[in-house]
mmCIF file of C-alpha atoms in Angstrom:
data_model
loop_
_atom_site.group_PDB
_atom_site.id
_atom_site.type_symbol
_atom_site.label_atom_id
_atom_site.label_comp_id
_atom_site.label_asym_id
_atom_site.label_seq_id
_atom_site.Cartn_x
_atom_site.Cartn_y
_atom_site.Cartn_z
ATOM 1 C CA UNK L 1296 -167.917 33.618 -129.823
ATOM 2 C CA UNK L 1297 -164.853 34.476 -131.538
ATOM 3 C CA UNK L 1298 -161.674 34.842 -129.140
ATOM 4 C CA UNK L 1299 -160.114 38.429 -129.551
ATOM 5 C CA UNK L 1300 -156.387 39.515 -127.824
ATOM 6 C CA UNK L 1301 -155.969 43.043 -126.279
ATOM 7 C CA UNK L 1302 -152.357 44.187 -125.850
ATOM 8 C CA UNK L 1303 -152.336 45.958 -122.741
ATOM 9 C CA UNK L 1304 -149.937 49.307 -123.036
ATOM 10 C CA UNK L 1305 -145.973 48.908 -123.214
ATOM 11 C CA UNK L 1306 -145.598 48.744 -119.540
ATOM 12 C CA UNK L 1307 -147.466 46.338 -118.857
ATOM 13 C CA UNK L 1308 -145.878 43.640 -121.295
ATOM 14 C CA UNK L 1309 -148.424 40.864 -121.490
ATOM 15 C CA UNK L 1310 -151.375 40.103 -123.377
ATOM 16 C CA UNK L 1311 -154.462 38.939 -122.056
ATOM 17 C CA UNK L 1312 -156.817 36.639 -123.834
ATOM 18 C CA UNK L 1313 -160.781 36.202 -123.145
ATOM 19 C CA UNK L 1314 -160.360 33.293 -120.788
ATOM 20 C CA UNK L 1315 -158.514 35.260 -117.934
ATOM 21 C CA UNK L 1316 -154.801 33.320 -119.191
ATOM 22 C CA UNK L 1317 -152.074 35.649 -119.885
ATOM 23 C CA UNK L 1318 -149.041 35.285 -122.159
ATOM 24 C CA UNK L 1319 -146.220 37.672 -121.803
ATOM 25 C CA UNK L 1320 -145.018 39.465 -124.743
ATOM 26 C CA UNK L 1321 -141.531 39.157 -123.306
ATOM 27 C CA UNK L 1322 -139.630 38.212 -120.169
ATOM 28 C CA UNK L 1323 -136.875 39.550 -118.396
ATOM 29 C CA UNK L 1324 -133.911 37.268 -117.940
ATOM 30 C CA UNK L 1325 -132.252 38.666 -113.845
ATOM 31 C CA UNK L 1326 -129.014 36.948 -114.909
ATOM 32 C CA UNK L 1327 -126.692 38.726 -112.769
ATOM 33 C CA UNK L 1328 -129.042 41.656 -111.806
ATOM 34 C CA UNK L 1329 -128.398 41.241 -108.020
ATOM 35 C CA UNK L 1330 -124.724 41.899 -108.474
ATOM 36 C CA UNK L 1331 -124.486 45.476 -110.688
ATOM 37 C CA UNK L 1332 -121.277 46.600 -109.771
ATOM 38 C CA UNK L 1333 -119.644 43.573 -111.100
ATOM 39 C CA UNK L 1334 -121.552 43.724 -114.423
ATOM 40 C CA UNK L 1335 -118.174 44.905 -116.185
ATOM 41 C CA UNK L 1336 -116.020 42.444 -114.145
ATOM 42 C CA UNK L 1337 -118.434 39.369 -115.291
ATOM 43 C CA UNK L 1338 -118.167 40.639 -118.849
ATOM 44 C CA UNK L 1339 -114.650 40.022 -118.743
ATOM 45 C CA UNK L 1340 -114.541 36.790 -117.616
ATOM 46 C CA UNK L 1341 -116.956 35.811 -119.653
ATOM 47 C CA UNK L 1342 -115.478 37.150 -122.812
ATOM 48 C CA UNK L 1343 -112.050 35.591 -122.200
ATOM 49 C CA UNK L 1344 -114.338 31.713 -121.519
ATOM 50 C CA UNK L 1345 -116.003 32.218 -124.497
ATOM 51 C CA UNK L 1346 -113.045 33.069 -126.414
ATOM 52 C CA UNK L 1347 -111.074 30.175 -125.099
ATOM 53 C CA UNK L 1348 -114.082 27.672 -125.786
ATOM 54 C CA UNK L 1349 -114.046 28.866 -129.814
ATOM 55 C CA UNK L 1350 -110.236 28.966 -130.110
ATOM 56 C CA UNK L 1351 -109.820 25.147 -127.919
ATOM 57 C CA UNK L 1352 -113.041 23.476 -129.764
ATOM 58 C CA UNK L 1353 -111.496 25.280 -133.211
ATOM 59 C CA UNK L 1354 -107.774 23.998 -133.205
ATOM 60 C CA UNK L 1355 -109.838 20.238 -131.989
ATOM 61 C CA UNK L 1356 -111.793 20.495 -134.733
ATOM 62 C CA UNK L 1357 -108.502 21.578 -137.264
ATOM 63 C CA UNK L 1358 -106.043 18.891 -135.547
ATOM 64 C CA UNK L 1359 -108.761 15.957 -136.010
ATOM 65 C CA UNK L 1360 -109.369 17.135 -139.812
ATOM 66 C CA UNK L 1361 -106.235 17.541 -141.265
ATOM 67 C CA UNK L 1362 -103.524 15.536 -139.381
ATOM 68 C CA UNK L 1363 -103.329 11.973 -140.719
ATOM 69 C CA UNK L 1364 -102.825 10.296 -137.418
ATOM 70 C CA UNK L 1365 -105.752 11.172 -136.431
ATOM 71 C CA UNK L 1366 -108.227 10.154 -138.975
ATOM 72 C CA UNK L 1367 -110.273 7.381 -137.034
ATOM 73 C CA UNK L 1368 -113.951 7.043 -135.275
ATOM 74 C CA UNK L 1369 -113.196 7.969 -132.076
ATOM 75 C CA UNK L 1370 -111.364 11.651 -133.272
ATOM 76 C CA UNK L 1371 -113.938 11.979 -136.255
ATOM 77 C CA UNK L 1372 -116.513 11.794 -132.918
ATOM 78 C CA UNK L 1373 -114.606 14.184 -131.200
ATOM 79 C CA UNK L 1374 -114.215 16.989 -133.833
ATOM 80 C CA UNK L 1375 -117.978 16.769 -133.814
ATOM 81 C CA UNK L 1376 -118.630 16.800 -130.139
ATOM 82 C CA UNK L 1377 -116.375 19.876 -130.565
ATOM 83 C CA UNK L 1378 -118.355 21.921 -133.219
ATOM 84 C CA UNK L 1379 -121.548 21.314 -131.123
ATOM 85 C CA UNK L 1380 -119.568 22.235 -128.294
ATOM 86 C CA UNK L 1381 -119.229 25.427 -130.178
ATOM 87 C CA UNK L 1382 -122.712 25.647 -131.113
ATOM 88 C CA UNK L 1383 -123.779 25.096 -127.488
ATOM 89 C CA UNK L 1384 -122.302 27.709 -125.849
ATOM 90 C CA UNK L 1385 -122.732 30.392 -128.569
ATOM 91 C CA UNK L 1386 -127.010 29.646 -127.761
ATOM 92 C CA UNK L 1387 -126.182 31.062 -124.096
ATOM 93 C CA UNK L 1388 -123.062 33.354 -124.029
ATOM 94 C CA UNK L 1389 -123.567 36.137 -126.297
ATOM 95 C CA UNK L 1390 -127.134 36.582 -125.609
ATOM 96 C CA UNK L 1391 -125.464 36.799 -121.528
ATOM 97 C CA UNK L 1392 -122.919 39.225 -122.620
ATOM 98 C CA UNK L 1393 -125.094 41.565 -123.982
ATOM 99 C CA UNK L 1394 -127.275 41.661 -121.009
ATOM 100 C CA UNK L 1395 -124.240 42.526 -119.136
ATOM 101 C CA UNK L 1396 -123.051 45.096 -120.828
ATOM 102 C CA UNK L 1397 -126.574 46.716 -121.542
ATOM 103 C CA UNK L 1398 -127.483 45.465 -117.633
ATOM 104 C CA UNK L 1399 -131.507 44.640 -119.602
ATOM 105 C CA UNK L 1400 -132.149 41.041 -119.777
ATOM 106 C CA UNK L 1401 -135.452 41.453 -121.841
ATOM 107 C CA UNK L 1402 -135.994 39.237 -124.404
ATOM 108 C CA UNK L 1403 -139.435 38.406 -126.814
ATOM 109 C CA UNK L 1404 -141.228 35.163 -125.869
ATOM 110 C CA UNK L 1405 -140.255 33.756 -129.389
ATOM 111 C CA UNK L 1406 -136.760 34.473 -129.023
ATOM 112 C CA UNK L 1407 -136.909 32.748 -125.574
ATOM 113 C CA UNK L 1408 -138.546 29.844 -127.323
ATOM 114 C CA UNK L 1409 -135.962 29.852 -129.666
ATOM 115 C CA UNK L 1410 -133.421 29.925 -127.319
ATOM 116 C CA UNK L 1411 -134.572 27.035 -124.951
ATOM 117 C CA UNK L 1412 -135.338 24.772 -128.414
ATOM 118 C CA UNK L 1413 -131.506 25.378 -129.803
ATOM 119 C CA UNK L 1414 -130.449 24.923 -126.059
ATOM 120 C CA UNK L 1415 -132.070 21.488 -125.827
ATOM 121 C CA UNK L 1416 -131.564 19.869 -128.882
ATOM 122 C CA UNK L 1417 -127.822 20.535 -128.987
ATOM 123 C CA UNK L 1418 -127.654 19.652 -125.415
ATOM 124 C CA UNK L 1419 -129.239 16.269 -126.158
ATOM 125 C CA UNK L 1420 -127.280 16.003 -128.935
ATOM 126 C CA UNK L 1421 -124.172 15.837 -127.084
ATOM 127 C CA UNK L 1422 -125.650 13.015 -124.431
ATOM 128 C CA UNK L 1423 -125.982 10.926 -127.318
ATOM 129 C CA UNK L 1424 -123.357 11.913 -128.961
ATOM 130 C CA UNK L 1425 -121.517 10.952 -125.460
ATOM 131 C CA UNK L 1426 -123.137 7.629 -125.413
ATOM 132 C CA UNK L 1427 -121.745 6.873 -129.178
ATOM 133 C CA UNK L 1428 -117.978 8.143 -128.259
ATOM 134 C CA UNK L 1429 -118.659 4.963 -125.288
ATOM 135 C CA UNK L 1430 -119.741 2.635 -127.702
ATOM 136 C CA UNK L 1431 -116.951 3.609 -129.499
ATOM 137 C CA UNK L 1432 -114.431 2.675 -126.877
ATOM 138 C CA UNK L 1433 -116.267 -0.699 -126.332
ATOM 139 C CA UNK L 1434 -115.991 -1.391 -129.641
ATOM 140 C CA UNK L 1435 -112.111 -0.578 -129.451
ATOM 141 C CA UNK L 1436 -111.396 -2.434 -126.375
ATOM 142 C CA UNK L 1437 -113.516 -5.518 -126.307
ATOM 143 C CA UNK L 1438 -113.514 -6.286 -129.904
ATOM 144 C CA UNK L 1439 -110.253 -4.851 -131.872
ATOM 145 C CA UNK L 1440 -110.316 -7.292 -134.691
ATOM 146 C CA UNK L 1441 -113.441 -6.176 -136.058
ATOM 147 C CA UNK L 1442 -113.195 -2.188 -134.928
ATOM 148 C CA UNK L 1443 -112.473 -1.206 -138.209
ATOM 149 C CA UNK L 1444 -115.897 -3.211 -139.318
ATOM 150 C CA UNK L 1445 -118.255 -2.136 -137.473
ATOM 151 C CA UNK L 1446 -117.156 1.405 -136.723
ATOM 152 C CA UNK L 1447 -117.100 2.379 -140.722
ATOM 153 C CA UNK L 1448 -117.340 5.398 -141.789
ATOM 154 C CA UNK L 1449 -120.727 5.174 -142.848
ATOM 155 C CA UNK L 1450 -121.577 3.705 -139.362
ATOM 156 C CA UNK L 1451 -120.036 6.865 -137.620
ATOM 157 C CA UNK L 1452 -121.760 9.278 -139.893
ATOM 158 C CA UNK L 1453 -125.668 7.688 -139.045
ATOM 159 C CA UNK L 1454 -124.770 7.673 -135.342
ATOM 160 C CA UNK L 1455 -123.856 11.572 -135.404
ATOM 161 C CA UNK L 1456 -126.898 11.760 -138.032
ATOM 162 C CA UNK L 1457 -129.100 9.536 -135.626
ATOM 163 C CA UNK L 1458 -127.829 11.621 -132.466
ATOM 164 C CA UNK L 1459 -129.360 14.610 -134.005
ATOM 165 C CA UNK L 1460 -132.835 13.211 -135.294
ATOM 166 C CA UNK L 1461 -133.619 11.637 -132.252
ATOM 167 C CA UNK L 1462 -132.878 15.654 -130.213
ATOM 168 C CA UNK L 1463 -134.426 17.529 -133.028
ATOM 169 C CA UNK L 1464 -137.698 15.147 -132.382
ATOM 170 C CA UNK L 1465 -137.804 15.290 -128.704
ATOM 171 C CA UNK L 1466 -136.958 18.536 -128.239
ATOM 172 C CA UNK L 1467 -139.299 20.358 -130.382
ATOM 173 C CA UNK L 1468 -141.818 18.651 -128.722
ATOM 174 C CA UNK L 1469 -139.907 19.561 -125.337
ATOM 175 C CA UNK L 1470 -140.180 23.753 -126.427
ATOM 176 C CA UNK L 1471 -143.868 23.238 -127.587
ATOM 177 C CA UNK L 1472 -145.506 22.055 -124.732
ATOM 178 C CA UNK L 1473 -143.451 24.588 -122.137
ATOM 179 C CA UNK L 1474 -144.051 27.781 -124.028
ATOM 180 C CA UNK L 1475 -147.854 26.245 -124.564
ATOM 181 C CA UNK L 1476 -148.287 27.196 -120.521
ATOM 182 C CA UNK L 1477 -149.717 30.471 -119.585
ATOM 183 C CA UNK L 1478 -147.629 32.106 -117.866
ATOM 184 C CA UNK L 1479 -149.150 34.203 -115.300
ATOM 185 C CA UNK L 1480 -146.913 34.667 -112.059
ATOM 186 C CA UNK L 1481 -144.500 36.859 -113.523
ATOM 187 C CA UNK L 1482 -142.590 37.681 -116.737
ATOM 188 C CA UNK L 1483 -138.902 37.624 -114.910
ATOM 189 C CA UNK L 1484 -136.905 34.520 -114.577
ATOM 190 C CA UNK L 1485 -134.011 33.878 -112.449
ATOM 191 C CA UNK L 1486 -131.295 33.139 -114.553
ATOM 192 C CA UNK L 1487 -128.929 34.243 -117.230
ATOM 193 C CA UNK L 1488 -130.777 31.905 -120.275
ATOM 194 C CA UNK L 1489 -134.457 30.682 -120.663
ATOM 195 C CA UNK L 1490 -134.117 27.134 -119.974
ATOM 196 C CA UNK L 1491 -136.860 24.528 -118.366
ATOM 197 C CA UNK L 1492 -136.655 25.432 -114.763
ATOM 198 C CA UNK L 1493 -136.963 28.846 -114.686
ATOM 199 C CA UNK L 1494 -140.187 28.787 -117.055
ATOM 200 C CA UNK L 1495 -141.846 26.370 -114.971
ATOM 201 C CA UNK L 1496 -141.261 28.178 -111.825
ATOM 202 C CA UNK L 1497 -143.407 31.255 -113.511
ATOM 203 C CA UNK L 1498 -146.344 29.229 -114.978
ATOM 204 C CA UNK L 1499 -149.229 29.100 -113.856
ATOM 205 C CA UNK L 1500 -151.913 26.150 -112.948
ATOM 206 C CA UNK L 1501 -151.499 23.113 -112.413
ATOM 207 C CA UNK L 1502 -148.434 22.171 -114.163
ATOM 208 C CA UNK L 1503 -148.078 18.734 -112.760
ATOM 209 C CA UNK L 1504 -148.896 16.718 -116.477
ATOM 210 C CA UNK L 1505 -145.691 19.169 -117.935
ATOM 211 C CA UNK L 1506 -143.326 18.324 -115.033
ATOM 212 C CA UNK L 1507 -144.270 14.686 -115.661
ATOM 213 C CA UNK L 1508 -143.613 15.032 -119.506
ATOM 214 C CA UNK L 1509 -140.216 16.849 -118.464
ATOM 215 C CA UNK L 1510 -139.088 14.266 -116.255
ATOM 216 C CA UNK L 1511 -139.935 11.458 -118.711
ATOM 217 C CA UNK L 1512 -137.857 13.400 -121.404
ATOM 218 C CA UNK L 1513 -135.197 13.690 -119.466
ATOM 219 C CA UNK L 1514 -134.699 10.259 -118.922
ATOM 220 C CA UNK L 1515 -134.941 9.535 -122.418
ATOM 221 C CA UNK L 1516 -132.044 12.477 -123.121
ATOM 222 C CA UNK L 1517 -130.075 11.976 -119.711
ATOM 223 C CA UNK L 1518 -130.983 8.627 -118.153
ATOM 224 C CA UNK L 1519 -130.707 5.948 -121.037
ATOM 225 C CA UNK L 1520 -127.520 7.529 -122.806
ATOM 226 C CA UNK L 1521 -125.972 7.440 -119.204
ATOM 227 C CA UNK L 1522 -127.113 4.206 -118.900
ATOM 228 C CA UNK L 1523 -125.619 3.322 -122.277
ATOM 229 C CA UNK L 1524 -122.459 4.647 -121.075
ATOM 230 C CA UNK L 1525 -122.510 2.809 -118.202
ATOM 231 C CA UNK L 1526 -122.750 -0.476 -119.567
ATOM 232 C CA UNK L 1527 -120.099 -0.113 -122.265
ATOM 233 C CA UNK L 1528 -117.786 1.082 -119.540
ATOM 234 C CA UNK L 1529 -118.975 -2.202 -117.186
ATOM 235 C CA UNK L 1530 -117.753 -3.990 -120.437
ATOM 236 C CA UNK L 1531 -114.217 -2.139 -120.583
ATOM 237 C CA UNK L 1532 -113.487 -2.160 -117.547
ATOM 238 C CA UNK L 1533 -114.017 -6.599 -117.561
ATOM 239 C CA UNK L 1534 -112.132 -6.719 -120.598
ATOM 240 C CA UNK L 1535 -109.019 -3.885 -119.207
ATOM 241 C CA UNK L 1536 -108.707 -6.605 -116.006
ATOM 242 C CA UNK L 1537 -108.142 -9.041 -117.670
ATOM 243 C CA UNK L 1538 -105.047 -8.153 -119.866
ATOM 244 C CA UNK L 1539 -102.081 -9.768 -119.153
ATOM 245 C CA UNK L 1540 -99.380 -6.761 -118.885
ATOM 246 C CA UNK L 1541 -99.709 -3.571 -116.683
ATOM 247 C CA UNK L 1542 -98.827 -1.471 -119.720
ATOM 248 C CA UNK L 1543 -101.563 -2.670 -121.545
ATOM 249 C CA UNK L 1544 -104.001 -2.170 -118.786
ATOM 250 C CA UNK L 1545 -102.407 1.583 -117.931
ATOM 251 C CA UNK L 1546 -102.652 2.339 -122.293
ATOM 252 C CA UNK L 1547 -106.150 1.196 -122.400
ATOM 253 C CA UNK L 1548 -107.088 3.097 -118.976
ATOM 254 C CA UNK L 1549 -105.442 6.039 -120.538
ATOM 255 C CA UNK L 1550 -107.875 6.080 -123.940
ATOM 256 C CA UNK L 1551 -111.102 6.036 -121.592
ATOM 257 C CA UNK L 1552 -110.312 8.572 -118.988
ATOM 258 C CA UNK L 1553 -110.533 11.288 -120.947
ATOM 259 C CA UNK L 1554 -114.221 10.825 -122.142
ATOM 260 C CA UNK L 1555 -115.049 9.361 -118.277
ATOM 261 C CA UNK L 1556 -114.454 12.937 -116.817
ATOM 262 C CA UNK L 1557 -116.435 14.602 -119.756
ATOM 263 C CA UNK L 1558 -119.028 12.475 -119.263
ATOM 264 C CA UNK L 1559 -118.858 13.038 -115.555
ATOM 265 C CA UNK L 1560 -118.794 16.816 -115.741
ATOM 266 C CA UNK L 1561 -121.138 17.259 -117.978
ATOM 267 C CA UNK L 1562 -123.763 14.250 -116.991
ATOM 268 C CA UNK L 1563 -123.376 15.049 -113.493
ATOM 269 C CA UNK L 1564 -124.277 18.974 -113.540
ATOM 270 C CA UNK L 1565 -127.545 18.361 -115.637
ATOM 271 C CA UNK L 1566 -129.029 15.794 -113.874
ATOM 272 C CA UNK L 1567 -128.762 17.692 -110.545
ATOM 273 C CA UNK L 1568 -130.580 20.954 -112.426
ATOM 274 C CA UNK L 1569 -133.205 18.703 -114.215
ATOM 275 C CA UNK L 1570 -134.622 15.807 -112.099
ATOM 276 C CA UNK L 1571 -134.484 17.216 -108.797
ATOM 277 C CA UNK L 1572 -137.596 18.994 -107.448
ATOM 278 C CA UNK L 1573 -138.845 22.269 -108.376
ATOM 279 C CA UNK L 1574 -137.558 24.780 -105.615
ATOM 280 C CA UNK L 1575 -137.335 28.137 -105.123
ATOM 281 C CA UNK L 1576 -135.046 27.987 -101.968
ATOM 282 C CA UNK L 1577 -131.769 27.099 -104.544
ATOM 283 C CA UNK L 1578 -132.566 29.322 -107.640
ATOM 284 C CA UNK L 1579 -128.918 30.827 -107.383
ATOM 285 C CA UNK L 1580 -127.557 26.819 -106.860
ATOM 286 C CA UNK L 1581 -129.451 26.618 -110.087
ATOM 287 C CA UNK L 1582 -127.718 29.079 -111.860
ATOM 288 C CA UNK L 1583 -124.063 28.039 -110.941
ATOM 289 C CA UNK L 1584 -125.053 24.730 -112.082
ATOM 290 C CA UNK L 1585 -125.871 25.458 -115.239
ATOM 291 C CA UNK L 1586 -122.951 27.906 -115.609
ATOM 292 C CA UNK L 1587 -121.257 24.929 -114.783
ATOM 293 C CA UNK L 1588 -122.250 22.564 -117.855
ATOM 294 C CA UNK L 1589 -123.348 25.227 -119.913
ATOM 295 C CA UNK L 1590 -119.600 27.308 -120.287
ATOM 296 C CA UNK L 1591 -117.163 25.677 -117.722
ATOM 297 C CA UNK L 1592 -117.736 22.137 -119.109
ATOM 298 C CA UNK L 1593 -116.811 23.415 -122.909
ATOM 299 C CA UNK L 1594 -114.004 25.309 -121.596
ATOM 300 C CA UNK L 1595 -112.779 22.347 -119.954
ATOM 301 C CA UNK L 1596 -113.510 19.542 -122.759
ATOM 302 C CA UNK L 1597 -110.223 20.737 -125.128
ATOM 303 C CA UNK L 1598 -107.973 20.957 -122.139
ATOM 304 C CA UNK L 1599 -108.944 17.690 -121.046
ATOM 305 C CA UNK L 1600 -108.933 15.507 -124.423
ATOM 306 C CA UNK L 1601 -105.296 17.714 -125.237
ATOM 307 C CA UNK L 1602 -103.345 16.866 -121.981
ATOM 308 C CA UNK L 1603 -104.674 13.597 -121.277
ATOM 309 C CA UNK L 1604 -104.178 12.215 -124.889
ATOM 310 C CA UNK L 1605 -100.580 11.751 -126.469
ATOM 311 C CA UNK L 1606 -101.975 11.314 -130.072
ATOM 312 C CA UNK L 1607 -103.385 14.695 -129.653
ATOM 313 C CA UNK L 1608 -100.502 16.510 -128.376
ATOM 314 C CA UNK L 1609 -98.475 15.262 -130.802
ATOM 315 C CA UNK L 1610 -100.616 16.256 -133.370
ATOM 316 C CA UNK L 1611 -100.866 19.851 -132.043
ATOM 317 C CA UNK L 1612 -96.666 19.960 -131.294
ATOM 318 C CA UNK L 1613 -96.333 18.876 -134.936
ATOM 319 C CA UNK L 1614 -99.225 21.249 -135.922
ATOM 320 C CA UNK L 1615 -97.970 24.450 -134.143
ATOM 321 C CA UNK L 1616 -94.017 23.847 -135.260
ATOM 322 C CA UNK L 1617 -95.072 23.840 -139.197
ATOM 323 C CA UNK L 1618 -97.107 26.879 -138.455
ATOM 324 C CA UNK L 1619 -94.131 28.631 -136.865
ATOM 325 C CA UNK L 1620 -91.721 27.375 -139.392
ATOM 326 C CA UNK L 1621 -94.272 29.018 -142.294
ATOM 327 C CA UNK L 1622 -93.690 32.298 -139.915
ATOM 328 C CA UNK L 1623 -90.293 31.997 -139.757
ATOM 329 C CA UNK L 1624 -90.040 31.327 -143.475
#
């Protein structure tokens, strides 16, 4: 018998196959829905992150590249934690300010699928990524004399290369086997971005084997880099103790806390939202969450590696005088 598909008319929006499973020909993304009047408010606010995030993560990414002071690992790490930084929040954001401003959140099952797999793999990308900046740090701390050996620049650019292959190959994987469910509940989702959660909370069947393979994932993309992080800060912190001068201690202290309260933010937020149980009683808890480490945690991330480093504001007083003295000029 050969298997045949019969759209059903507009309205209706799904497609149902021979075996009684239906796939939806889009979904509708609530977002916001259940606050209207402050569609234009929202819009706003989220227009001025957004701009903030490209113009911090861009003059980051400038500094690190042309200022000469800055041309080691750890800021050649940075500048790239920045760009996907960048690319992170420009999956999510403009897709979220359209759907404020046009108050529809409907968008075509590939182009949710396309969403969630960019989503994913950058997100990954930057736990790794995360766990490479640590190593980084270890390397720095606990072994100066050979930094410069083992953190080459060859080294640094098959770490950023290996961060990528390694979320590129999970993630596709990830996407596949989600958007492989049938989806037969409903076609809306409760939030302002199709991500995980949401989708599984609108499948249908038993979905227990794809939670499993989501948890397991995660502790591959969440778990061992934290893990990883952990240890090399274990390490630091031994080796900081153990100096003999309080300056030396406060200095080295001072080049870790920066990436601590990154990793903190941003590790912190995402596991909550992906390893705890699937619940419909915190949906909207779910959605500030993810605002939180999908836009406030990239906002944040330039304000946080500017004021809390010297070598960068430096940089960006010396950058921002030469471009006022070319304005002057």
């Amino acid at each position: 018998m050969q298997s045949r598909n019969v759209t059903l008319p507009k309205e209706n929006k799904w497609k149902i196959t021979e075996i009684n499973l239906t796939v939806p020909v889009e979904f509708v993304l609530l977002g916001f829905s259940d606050v209207p009047k402050l569609h234009w408010f929202l819009f706003g606010i989220f227009l001025f992150i957004y701009v903030i995030i490209l113009l911090g993560n861009g003059i980051i990414i400038l500094i690190t590249r042309i200022e000469p002071t800055l041309q080691t690992p750890i800021y050649f790490f940075i500048r790239n934690f920045s760009f996907l930084e960048i690319c992170y929040v420009s999956v999510t954001l403009p897709r979220m300010l359209m759907d404020l401003c046009t108050l529809k959140g409907n968008i075509s099952f590939y182009s949710c699928a396309t969403q969630m797999c960019f989503f994913l793999i950058l997100g990954t990308t930057e736990c790794y990524l995360l766990a490479v900046m640590a190593y980084d740090r270890y390397v720095a701390i606990c072994n100066p004399l050979h930094y410069s050996l083992v953190m080459s620049h060859k080294v640094c650019n098959q770490l950023v290369v290996g961060s990528w292959v390694i979320a590129i190959l999970i993630q596709l994987g990830q996407t596949y086997q989600i958007m492989s469910l049938p989806f037969c509940k409903s076609n809306e989702l409760n939030h302002f971005f199709c991500d995980i959660p949401p989708l599984l909370k609108v499948a249908c069947g038993d979905i227990f084997v794809n939670e499993m393979v989501v948890y397991i994932s995660t502790v591959f993309v969440v778990t061992m880099p934290f893990m990883l992080i952990l240890v090399s800060y274990s390490r630091i912190i031994t080796t900081i103790l153990k100096l003999p001068s309080n300056k030396g201690r406060s200095k080295a202290f001072s080049t870790c806390s920066s990436h601590i309260i990154v990793v903190v933010l941003f590790y912190g937020s995402a596991s909550i939202t992906y390893l705890k149980p699937k619940s419909n009683e915190y949906e909207e808890t779910d959605k500030l969450l993810s605002l939180f480490y999908t836009i406030l945690t990239p906002m944040f991330n330039p304000l946080i590696y500017s004021l809390r480093n010297k070598d960068v504001t430096g940089a960006l007083r010396k950058f921002f005088s030469r471009l006022f003295a070319l304005r002057d000029n």
